[in-house]
Steps between C-alpha positions, in 0.01 A plus 500: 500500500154480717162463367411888543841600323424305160124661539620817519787492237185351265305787545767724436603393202139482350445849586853600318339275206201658493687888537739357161165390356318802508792740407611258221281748245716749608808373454384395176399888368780613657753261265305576176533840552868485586569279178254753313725779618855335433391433122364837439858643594685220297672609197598279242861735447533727790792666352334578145399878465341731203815598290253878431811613309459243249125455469459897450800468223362199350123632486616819356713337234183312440294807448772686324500240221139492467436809419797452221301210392217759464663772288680161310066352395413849403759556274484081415390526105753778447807305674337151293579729190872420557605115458824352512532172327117488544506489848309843621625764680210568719448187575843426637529835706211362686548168535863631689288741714263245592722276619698706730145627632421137608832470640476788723116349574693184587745673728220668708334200526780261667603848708128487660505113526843525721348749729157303548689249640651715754191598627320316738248241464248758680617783241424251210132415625439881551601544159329235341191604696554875315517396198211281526293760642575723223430313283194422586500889523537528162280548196571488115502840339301540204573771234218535266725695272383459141718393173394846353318742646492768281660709277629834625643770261838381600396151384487567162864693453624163729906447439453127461660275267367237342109405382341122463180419314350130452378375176189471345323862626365746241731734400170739354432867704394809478784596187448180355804257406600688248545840652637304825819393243533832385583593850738206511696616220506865588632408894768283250602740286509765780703289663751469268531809438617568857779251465606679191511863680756337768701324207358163537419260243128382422324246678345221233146440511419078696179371388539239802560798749218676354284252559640453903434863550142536291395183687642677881331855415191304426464265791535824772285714352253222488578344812562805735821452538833712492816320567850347393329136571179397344200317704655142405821599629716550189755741509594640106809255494243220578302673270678510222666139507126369477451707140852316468757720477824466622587722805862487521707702257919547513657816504841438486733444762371195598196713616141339462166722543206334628166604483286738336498882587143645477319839577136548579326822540087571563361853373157544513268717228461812768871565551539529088319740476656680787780421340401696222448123262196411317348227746426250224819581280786257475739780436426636811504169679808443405656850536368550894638102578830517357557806665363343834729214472835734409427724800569186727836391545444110481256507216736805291803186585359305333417668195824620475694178593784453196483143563133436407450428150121406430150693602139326512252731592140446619201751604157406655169678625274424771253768401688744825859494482737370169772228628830542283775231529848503315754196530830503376791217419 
C-alpha cells in the first residue's frame, strides 16, 4: 500500500470517528428510552387478571356483614342479657361476624394484589402517582358536632335505656331530697302495680340499684347529658359492678343473664302541666313518666320482663327538665 493510500485511509477513518463521536449522545438517548419503554410494558405475571366476579362477591359479603354487625352493637346490652355458662351472647354473635368480615377483607385484598401484578410496571407508576396525588388532594373533615346540643321536646319522652350518675354531686333541687324520694317511691309503686295488672309478680326494692340510678339521673341532669353511657364511659353493667354488685344471675337451663336493664326518661316542668300535672308535684312526676316509659316498647319490656326480680329507682333536677332512671336485676 503507497504513501497516499495509508493517508487517505487515515483520514477516513478519523472522519468516521469523529461522525460515531458526535452521534454517540444519540445513540445513548435513544437506548435509555428503549430500556425506559421495555420496563414500562413489563409485567411481573402477564397472565394474572382481576377475578371482578369475586372481588364484587367478596366486597359485598363484606358489607353485608357489616351492617349485621350494626343492627348486632345496637341491640349489644339486650343480646349481653343472655349468657351461657357466662360467656355472653352478644359478645359471641359478634366476635363470629367480625371475623368472617375480615376474612372477606382478606379475600379482596390478595384478589387486588394478584391483579396488580398483572399490570404493567407503567400501570403501577400511574397508579401510585394517583394515589399520591390524591392524597395530597385530600383534607381531614372536621365535624364540629357537639356531645349535646339541646334538648328538643322529643328529647325528653327519649326511648332509651339505661341512666349513669358519678358520685359525690348534690342530690338537693328545686323539690328538695325529700320530695325527690317521694317521686322515687311513687314511679316504684306505680310500677309494680303494672306488673300486677299483667299477672306478674312484684319487683323488690335494691338499695345498691337505687343508688346506680339516683347517682345516673343526677350526673345528666347536671352534666348535660342524655345517654345509655355516662361521660367516663361506663355503661350501667360497668356501673353497677363498681357499687359492687354482681351482674350475672342464672335462670335455669343453664341460662346466665348479664347485665343490668335500665330505663331513663327526661320531662321537663312545661309539658306537666300540659299534661294536665302539677309542675312541682311528685305524683304527677311520676304519673306523666311512667306512662312515658310504658308507651315505648323497649322501656314497657322492661318493666314487664317476668324475669327481673329487683327495682332501684332514682330522680334528679337540673332546675329545666327532671331525669328519671329505673334499673332492674
Amino acid at each position: 500500500m503507497g504513501l497516499a493510500e495509508r493517508e487517505y485511509l487515515r483520514k477516513d477513518y478519523e472522519y468516521t470517528k469523529s461522525i460515531s463521536v458526535r452521534r454517540r449522545p444519540k445513540l445513548h438517548l435513544s437506548q435509555t428510552y428503549d430500556k425506559l419503554k421495555r420496563w414500562s410494558c413489563q409485567r411481573e405475571q402477564p397472565y394474572r387478571k382481576l377475578r371482578l366476579d369475586k372481588l364484587l362477591s367478596n366486597l359485598g359479603m363484606a358489607i353485608g356483614l357489616a351492617l349485621i354487625l350494626l343492627i348486632i352493637v345496637s341491640y349489644f346490652d339486650t343480646l349481653n342479657k343472655i349468657a351461657i355458662r357466662f360467656i355472653e351472647l352478644g359478645t359471641v354473635i359478634a366476635l363470629v361476624v367480625l371475623y368472617f368480615i375480615l376474612k372477606s377483607l382478606y379475600n379482596v385484598f390478595v384478589i387486588l394484589k394478584q391483579a396488580v401484578k398483572g399490570l404493567s410496571n407503567g400501570a403501577k407508576l400511574l397508579t401510585i402517582l394517583l394515589v399520591v396525588a390524591l392524597s395530597l388532594q385530600a383534607y381531614p373533615i372536621q365535624n364540629d358536632l357537639s356531645f349535646f346540643d339541646s334538648l328538643a321536646l322529643e328529647h325528653y319522652f327519649d326511648t332509651s335505656s339505661t341512666i349513669e350518675t358519678r358520685t359525690g354531686i348534690s342530690y338537693e333541687t328545686e323539690l328538695g331530697s325529700e320530695r325527690l324520694e317521694d317521686c322515687e317511691n311513687l314511679i316504684f309503686d306505680m310500677t309494680n302495680a303494672e306488673r300486677r295488672a299483667h299477672g306478674l309478680p312484684e319487683l323488690t326494692f335494691d338499695p345498691t340499684l337505687a343508688n346506680v340510678a339516683r347517682e345516673h339521673s343526677v350526673d345528666m341532669a347536671q352534666n348535660d347529658f342524655f345517654s345509655h353511657t355516662n361521660l367516663k364511659g361506663e355503661d350501667p353493667t360497668d356501673r353497677a359492678r363498681r357499687h359492687g354488685l354482681t351482674v350475672i344471675k342464672r335462670t335455669g337451663g343453664g341460662i346466665y343473664m348479664v347485665g343490668i336493664a335500665e330505663n331513663i326518661g327526661m320531662m321537663p316542668k312545661g309539658n306537666l302541666i300540659e299534661m294536665g300535672y302539677g309542675a312541682n308535684e311528685p305524683d304527677g312526676l311520676a304519673t306523666a313518666q311512667v306512662q312515658s316509659w310504658l308507651n315505648s316498647s323497649g322501656h314497657r319490656a322492661n318493666i314487664l320482663n317476668p324475669r327481673f326480680e329487683k327495682l332501684g329507682v332514682g330522680v334528679a333536677y337540673n332546675g329545666h327538665y327532671y331525669v328519671s332512671t329505673q334499673n332492674f336485676q
